[in-house]
XYZ file of C-alpha atoms in Angstrom:
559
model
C 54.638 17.168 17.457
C 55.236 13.370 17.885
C 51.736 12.682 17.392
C 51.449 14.490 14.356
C 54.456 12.858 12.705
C 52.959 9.848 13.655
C 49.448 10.886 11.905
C 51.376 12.055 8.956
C 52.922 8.447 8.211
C 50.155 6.792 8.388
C 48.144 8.917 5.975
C 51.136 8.592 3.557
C 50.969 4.826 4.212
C 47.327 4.194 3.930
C 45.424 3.193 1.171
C 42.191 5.633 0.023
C 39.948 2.810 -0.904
C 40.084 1.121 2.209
C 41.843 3.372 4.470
C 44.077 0.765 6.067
C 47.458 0.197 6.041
C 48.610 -0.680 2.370
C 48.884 -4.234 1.725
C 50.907 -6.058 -0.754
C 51.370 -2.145 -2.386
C 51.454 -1.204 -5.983
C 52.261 1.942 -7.665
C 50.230 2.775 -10.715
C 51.359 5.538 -13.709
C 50.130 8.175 -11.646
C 52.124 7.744 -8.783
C 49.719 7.273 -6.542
C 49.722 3.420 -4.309
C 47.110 1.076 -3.048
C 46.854 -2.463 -2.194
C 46.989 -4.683 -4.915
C 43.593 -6.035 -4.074
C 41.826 -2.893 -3.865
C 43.015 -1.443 -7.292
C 42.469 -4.857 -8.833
C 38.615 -4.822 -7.788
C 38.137 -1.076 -9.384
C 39.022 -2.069 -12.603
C 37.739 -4.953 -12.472
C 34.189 -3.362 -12.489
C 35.307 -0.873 -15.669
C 36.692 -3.538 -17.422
C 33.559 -3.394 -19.806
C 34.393 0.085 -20.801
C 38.809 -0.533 -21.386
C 39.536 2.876 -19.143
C 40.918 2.836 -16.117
C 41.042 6.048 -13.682
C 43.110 6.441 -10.405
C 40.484 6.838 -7.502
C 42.160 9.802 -6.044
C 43.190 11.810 -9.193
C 40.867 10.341 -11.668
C 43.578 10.321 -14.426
C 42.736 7.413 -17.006
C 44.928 4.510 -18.562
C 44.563 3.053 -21.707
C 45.402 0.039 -22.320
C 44.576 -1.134 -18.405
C 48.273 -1.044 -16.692
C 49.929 -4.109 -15.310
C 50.110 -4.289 -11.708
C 53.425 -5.147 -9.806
C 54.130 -5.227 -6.429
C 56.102 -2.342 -4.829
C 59.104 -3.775 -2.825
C 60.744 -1.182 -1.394
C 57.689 0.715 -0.512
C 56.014 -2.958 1.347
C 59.595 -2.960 3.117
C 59.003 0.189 4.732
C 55.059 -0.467 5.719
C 56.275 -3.876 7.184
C 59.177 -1.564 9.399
C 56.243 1.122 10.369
C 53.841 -1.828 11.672
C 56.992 -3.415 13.691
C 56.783 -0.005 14.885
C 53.291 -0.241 16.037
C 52.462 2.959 14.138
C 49.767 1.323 12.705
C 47.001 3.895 11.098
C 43.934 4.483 12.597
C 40.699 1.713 12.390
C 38.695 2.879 9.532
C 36.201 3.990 11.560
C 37.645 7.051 13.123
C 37.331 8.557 10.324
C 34.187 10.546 9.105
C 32.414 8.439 6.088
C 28.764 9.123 5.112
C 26.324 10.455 7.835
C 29.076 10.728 10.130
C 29.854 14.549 11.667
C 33.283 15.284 10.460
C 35.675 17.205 13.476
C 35.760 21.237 12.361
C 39.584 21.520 13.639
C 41.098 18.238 11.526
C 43.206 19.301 8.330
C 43.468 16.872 5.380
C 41.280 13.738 6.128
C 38.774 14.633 9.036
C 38.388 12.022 11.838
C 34.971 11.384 13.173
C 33.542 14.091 15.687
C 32.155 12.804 19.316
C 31.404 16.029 20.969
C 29.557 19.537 19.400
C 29.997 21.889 21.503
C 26.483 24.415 21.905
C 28.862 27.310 22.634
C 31.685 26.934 20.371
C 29.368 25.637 17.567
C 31.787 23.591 16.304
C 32.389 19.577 16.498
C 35.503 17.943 17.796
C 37.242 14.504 17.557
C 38.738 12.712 20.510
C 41.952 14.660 19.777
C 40.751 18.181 19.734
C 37.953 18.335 22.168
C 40.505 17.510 24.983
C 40.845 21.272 25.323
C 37.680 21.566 26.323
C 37.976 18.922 29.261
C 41.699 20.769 29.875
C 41.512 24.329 29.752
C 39.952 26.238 32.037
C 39.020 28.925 29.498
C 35.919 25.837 28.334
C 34.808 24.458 31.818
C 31.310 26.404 31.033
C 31.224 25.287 27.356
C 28.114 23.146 27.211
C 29.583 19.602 25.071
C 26.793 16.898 23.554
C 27.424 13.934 21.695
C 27.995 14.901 18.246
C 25.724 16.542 15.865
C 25.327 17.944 12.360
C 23.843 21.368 11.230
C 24.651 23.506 14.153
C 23.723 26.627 12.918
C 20.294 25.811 12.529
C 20.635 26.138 16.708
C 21.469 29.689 15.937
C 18.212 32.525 15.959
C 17.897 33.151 12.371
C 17.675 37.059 13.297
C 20.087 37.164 15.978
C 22.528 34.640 15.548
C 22.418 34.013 19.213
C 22.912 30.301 20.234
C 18.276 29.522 20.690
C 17.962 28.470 24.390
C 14.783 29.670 25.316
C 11.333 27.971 23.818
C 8.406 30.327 23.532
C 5.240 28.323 24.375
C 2.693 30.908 22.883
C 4.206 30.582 19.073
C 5.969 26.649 19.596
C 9.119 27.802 18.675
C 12.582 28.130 19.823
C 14.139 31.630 20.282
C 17.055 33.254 21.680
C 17.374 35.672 24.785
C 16.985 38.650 22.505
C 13.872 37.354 20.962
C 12.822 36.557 24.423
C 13.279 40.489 24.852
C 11.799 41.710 22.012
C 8.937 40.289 19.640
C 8.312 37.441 22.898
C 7.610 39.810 25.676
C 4.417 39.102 26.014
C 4.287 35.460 25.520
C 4.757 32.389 27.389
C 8.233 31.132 27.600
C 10.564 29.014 29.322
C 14.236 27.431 29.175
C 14.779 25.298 26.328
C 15.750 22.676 29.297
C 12.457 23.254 30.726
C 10.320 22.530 27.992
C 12.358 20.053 27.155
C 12.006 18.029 30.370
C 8.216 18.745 30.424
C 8.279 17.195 27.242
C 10.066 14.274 28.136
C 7.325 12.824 30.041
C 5.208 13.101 27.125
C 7.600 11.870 24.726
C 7.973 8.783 27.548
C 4.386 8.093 26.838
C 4.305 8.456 23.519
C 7.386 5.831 23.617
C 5.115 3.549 25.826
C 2.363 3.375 23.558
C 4.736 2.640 20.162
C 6.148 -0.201 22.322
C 2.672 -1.460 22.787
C 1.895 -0.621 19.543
C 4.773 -2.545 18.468
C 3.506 -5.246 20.329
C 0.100 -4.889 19.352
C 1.703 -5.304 15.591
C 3.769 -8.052 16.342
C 1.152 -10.003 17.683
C -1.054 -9.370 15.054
C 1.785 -10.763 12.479
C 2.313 -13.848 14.474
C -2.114 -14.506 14.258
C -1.832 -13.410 10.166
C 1.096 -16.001 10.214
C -1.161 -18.767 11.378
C -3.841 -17.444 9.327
C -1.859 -17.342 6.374
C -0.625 -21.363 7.619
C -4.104 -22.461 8.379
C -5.465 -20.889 4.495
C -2.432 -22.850 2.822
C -3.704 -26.197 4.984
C -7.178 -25.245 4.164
C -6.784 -24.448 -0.013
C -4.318 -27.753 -0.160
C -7.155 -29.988 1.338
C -9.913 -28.335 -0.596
C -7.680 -28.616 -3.942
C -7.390 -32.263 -3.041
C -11.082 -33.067 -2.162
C -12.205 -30.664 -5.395
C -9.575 -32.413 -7.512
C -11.657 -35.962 -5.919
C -15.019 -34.589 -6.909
C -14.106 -33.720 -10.468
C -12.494 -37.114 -11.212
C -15.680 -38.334 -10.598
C -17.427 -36.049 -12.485
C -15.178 -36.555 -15.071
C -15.713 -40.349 -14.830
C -19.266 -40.011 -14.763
C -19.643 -37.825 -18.069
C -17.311 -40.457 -19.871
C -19.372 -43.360 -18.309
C -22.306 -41.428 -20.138
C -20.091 -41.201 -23.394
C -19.171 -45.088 -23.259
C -23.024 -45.752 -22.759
C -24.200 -43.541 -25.590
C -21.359 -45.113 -27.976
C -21.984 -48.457 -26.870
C -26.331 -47.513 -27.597
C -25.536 -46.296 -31.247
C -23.301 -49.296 -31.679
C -26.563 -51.888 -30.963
C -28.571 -50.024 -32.289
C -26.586 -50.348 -35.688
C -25.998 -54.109 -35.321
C -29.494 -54.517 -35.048
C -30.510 -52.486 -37.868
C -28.173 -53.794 -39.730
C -28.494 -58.060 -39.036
C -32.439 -57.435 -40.214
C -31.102 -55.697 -43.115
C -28.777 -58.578 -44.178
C -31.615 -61.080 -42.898
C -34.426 -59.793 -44.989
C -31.704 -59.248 -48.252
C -30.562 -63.032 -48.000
C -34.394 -63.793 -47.865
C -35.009 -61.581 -51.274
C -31.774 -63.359 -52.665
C -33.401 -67.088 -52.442
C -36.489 -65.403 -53.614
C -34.770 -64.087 -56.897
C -32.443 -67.535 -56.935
C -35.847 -69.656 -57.379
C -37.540 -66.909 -59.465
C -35.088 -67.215 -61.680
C -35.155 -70.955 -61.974
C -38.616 -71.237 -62.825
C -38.021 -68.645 -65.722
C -35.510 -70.857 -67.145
C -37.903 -73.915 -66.849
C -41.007 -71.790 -68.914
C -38.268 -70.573 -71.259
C -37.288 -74.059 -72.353
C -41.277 -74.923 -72.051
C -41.868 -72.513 -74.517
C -39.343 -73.478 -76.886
C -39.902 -77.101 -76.673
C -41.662 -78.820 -80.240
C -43.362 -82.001 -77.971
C -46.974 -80.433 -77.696
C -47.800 -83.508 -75.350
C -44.518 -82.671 -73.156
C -45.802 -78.661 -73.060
C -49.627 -79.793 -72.347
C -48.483 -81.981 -69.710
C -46.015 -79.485 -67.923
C -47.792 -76.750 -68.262
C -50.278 -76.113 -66.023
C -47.605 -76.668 -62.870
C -44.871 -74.300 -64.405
C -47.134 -71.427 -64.785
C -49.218 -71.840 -61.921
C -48.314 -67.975 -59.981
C -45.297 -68.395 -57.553
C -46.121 -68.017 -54.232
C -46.209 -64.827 -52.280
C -43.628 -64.746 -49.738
C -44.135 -64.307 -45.681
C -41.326 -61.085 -46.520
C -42.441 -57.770 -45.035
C -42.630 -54.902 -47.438
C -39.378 -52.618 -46.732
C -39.411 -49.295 -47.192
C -35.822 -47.684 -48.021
C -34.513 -44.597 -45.493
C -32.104 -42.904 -48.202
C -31.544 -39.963 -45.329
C -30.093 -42.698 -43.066
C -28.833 -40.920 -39.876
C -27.945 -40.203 -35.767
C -28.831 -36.270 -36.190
C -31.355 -37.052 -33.462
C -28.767 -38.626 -31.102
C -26.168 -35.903 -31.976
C -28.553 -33.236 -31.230
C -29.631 -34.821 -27.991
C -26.387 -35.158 -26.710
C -25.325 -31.573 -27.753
C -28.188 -30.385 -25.504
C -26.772 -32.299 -22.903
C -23.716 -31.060 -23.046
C -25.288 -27.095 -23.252
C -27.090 -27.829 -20.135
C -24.047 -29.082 -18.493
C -21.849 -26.031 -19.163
C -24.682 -23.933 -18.367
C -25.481 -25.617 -15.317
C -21.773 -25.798 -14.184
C -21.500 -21.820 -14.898
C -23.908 -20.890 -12.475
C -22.476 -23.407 -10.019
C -19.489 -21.991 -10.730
C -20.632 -18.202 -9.758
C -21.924 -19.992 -6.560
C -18.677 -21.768 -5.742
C -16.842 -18.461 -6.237
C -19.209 -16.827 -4.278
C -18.434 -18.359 -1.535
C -14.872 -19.178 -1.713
C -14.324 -15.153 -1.784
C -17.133 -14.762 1.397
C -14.357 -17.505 3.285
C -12.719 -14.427 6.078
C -9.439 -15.458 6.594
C -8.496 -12.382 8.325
C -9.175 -8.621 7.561
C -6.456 -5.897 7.032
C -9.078 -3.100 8.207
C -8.334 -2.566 11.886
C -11.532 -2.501 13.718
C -13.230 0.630 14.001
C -12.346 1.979 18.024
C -14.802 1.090 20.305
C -14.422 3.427 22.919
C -12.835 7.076 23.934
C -9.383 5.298 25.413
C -9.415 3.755 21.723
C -10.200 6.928 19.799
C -7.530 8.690 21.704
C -4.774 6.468 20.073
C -5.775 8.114 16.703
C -5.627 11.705 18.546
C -3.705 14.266 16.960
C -2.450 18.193 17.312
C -4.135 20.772 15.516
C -3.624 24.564 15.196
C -6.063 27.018 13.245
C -4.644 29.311 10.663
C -4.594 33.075 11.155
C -4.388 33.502 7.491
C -7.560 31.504 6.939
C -9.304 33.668 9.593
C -12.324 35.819 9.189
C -11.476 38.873 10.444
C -14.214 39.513 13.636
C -12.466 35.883 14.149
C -10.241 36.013 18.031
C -7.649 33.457 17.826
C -6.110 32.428 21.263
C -4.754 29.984 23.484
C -1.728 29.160 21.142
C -4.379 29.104 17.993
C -6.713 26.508 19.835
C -9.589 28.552 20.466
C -11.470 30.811 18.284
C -14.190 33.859 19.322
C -16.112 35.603 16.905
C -16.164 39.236 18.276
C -18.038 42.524 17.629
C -14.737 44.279 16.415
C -12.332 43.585 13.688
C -9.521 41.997 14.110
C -5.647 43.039 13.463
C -4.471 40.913 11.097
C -2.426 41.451 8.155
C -3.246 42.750 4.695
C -5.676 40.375 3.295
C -4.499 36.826 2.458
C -5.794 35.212 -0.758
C -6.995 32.223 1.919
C -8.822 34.057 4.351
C -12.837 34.013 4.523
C -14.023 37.367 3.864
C -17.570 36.867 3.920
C -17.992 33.672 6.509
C -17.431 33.699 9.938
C -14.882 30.604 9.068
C -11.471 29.450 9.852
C -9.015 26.536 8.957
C -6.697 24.211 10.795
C -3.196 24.482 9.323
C -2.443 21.178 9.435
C -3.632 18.698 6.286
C -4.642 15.156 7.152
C -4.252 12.143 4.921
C -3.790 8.594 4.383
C -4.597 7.734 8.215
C -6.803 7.715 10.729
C -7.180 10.909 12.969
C -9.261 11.768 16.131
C -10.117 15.485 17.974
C -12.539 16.705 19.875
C -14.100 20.643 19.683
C -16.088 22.195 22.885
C -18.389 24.936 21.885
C -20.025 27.733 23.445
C -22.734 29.574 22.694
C -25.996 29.262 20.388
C -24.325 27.694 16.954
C -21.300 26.445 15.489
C -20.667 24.327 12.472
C -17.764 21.786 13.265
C -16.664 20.144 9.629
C -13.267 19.446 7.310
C -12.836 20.635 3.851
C -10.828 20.059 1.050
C -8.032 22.970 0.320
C -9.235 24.198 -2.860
C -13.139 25.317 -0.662
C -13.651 29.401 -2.083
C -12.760 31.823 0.449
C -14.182 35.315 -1.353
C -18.041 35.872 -1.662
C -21.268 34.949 -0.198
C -21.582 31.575 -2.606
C -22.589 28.012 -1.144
C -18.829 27.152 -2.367
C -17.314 29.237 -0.035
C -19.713 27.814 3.190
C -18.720 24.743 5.094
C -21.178 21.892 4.188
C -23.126 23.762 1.384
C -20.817 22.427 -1.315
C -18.973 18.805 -2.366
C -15.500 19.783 -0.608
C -16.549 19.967 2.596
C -18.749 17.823 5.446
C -19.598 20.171 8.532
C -22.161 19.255 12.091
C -23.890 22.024 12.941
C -24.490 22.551 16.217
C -26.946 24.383 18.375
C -28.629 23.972 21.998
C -31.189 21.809 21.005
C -30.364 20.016 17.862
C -27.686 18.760 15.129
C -27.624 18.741 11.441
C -25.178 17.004 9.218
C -24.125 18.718 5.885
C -22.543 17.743 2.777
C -23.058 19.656 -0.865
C -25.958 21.775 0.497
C -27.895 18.640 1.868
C -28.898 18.576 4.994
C -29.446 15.630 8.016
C -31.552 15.998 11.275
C -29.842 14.464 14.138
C -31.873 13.337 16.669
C -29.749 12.854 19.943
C -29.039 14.899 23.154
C -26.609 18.235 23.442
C -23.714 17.322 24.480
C -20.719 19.991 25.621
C -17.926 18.300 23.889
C -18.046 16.538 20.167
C -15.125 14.115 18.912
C -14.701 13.771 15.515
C -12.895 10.659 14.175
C -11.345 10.180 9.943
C -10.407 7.194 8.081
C -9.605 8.614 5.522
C -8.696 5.333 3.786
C -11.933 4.054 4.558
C -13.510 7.415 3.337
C -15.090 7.647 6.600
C -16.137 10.721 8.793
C -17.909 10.646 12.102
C -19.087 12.452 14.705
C -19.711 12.080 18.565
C -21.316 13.307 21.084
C -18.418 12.841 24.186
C -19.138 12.241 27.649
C -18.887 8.675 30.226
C -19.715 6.863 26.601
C -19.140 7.563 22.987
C -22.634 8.223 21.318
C -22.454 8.297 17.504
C -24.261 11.272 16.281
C -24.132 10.847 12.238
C -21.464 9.363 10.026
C -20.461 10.425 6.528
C -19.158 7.770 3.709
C -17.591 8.709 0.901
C -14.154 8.402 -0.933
C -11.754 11.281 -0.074
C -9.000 12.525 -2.807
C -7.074 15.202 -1.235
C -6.086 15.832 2.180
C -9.119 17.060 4.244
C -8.578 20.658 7.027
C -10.660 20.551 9.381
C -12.527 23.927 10.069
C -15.281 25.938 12.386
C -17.934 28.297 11.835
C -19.192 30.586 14.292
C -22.716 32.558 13.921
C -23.092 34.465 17.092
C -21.013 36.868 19.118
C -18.788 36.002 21.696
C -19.395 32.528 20.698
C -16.440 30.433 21.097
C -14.673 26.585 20.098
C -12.379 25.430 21.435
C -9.670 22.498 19.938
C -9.379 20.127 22.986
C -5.753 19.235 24.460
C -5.997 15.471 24.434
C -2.550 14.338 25.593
């Protein structure tokens, strides 16, 4: 009783945001108390929208309420830690993802123990019963766990301690009785510990795997150092080599400036040469026309007789080239030269360009493909379970050894009233299980004179005699047929010879990222016997076809 009083003050003590003790307490209009500090950072985050709610009874304030610190109610929370009835740490009691205890009223505390016989979950207070009374000595306890009834038989409601190898499922001791006579079963502890050593092993290798990852992180790290070393240098020594490029083209530029330039200057100092030549050639031409003028005008006919004959002698021809005047005076020529230069260059650094990228992308820093496996202890990391599907089933179709092995028989088989997925004309059946988005190995042993070993998309027909419905004949599917003396590959109703000895056991590996499919023949080596490439774009069931009776495959247990 004690204990309880005790439990009581500290829930009426505690505040429900942080579920400790209340510190420096206030009281808002509701009634209800929390720290100051915890109140203050709620509506602090609704301050955009101006109302305020109490976190336990949601009533709103408007306008937001001042905040004062309770005395009386700090006096007595400073009395009950002097006390040392101090509440609970936080987390004792059940938050998200925690299993709350069944027996706790109000606020549940955490659970530690379920109990498999009680089906119910206890915190440290109430499962001491169980460790007291003598009434639960035989009460099994484990460490705390959520959804108990789903350890209950669905039919029964019997506590399911009994594993039924034959169908993979657990069952109770009725079941057991009943619809499991016949099968194989065992304790749920038995299975369990058989299955321990696999799960060990399956541990083992995702440590090595995790090792294998890590390591391969640490080389992509260097990789990843090395490229950034690598690009910076060859940025550097490009960034070199296009200076001088750049140089050399305006080197060219200055020349072909600098070649217009004296080429005017010249052009134009024999222009002015040969004009200041004309010039002194008019200056005297004009002189002499004076001197007839005032010949001809004179009234001395001695002075005219006597000066006449050397002012009208013919002036003398000058030593000056004749000129012919350019009107169109331009560089077109030079411009259009140089425009083809600079055509040829772009042209030229274009291509050079598609080389240079060419064989920056060809640089492998490192590939993100994993290497395809190289042998069978390789494929066998990619192994996985499969189980064929009784509803997929043609009906002279045997199923057996927990749905690994299929016989095609004389007689029909019981199974129920026709499924909308079953084969009804082909001797065909499914694997339930859908594969996708990984890589995926098996391996099939068949007996007898053919069997067609393939995958297939979902949506393959399942009614009629048509190619669609036939593994290989049609573009869902990719089937190996196999037979005592030969193999064929088959995809959409084409067919491959395989050349390549019988051999009793075929593995068949998918990446279906890489939108590859192969096939081997299995034995001291791994002999590839064809290989399909395509793109896959839906998950891929693999499948069998049997022609003969009492023909048989078999899926191979590869753990």
């Amino acid at each position: 009783m004690a204990e309880a009083n005790i439990l009581v003050a500290q829930d009426q003590f505690s505040c429900s945001v942080c579920l400790e003790i209340l510190k420096d307490p206030v009281a808002i209009p509701c009634g209800h108390s929390y720290c100051m500090g915890c109140i203050k950072n709620c509506w602090d985050q609704t301050d955009h929208t101006g109302v305020y709610s109490c976190p336990q009874c949601r009533k709103t304030f408007t306008p937001r309420p001042d905040l004062c610190r309770n005395t009386m109610l700090a006096e007595v929370v400073e009395k009950l830690k002097k006390t040392g009835l101090n509440p609970p740490p936080a987390q004792s009691y059940a938050g998200p993802g925690d299993v709350p205890c069944d027996f706790c009223t109000g606020r549940k505390f955490k659970a530690v123990k379920s109990c498999l016989t009680c089906l119910a979950s206890y915190c440290e207070t109430h499962v001491k019963t169980h460790y007291e009374g003598a009434a639960f000595k035989r009460h099994k306890l484990i460490n705390a766990i959520g959804d108990l009834e789903q350890k209950l038989c669905a039919e029964h409601q019997r506590l399911c301690e009994v594993f039924c190898r034959t169908d993979q499922m657990c069952i109770c001791l009725l079941c057991s009785q009943n619809e499991h006579k016949s099968h194989d079963t065992v304790s749920a502890e038995a299975e369990r510990t058989g299955k321990q050593k696999q799960l060990g092993e399956t541990q083992t290798e995702i440590q090595q795997r995790i090792q294998e990852r890590l390591k391969e992180i640490e080389e992509l790290k260097q990789a990843v150092e090395s490229l950034k070393r690598s690009a910076c240098i060859e940025i550097k020594e490009s960034e070199k080599i296009f200076t001088e490029l750049i140089r050399s083209i305006e080197k060219i530029h200055t020349e072909v400036i600098e070649l217009i330039g004296a080429n005017e200057k010249a052009a134009v100092n024999q222009a002015e040469g040969h004009m200041k030549k004309l010039e002194q050639e008019i200056t005297e031409l004009r002189r002499r026309n004076t001197e007839l003028k005032q010949l001809s005008e004179t009234e001395d006919h001695i002075h005219f007789l006597q000066n006449f004959q050397s002012l009208c002698a013919p002036p003398e021809a000058g030593d000056l080239p004749s000129v012919t005047v350019n009107t169109g005076i331009s560089f077109g020529a030079v411009r259009k030269a140089v425009s083809e230069l600079k055509d040829h260059i772009e042209d030229f650094c274009k291509g050079e360009l598609v080389k240079i990228t060419t064989t920056v992308n060809e640089v492998a820093v490192y590939s993100l493909q994993a290497p395809e496996p190289r042998n069978r202890a390789e494929f066998l990391k990619y192994s996985c379970q499969l189980t064929l599907d009784p509803n997929t089933a043609y009906r002279n179709l045997c199923l057996s050894e927990g749905n690994r092995k299929v016989t095609l028989r004389g007689e029909i088989q019981r199974y129920p009233d026709d499924h909308p997925e079953r084969f009804d004309s082909y001797a065909q059946v499914l694997c339930r299980e859908g594969l996708s988005g990984t890589r995926c190995y098996w391996e099939i042993e068949c007996s007898g004179e053919w069997a067609s070993i393939g995958v297939t998309y979902k949506g393959i027909s399942r009614k009629g005699w048509d190619h669609s419905c036939c593994l290989g004949y049609n573009d869902k599917s990719w089937s190996l047929r196999c037979s005592d003396s030969s193999y064929t590959a088959w995809h959409n109703n084409n067919q491959t010879a395989i050349t390549a000895p019988r051999s009793p056991r075929i593995g068949v590996y998918l990446d279906f990222n890489a939108g590859t499919l192969s096939f081997y023949g299995v034995s001291d080596t791994m002999t590839l016997l064809h290989r399909f490439q395509t793109t896959f774009t839906e998950p891929l069931y693999p499948g069998f076809r049997l022609y003969c009776f009492d023909s048989t495959v078999t899926i191979c247990q590869l753990n």
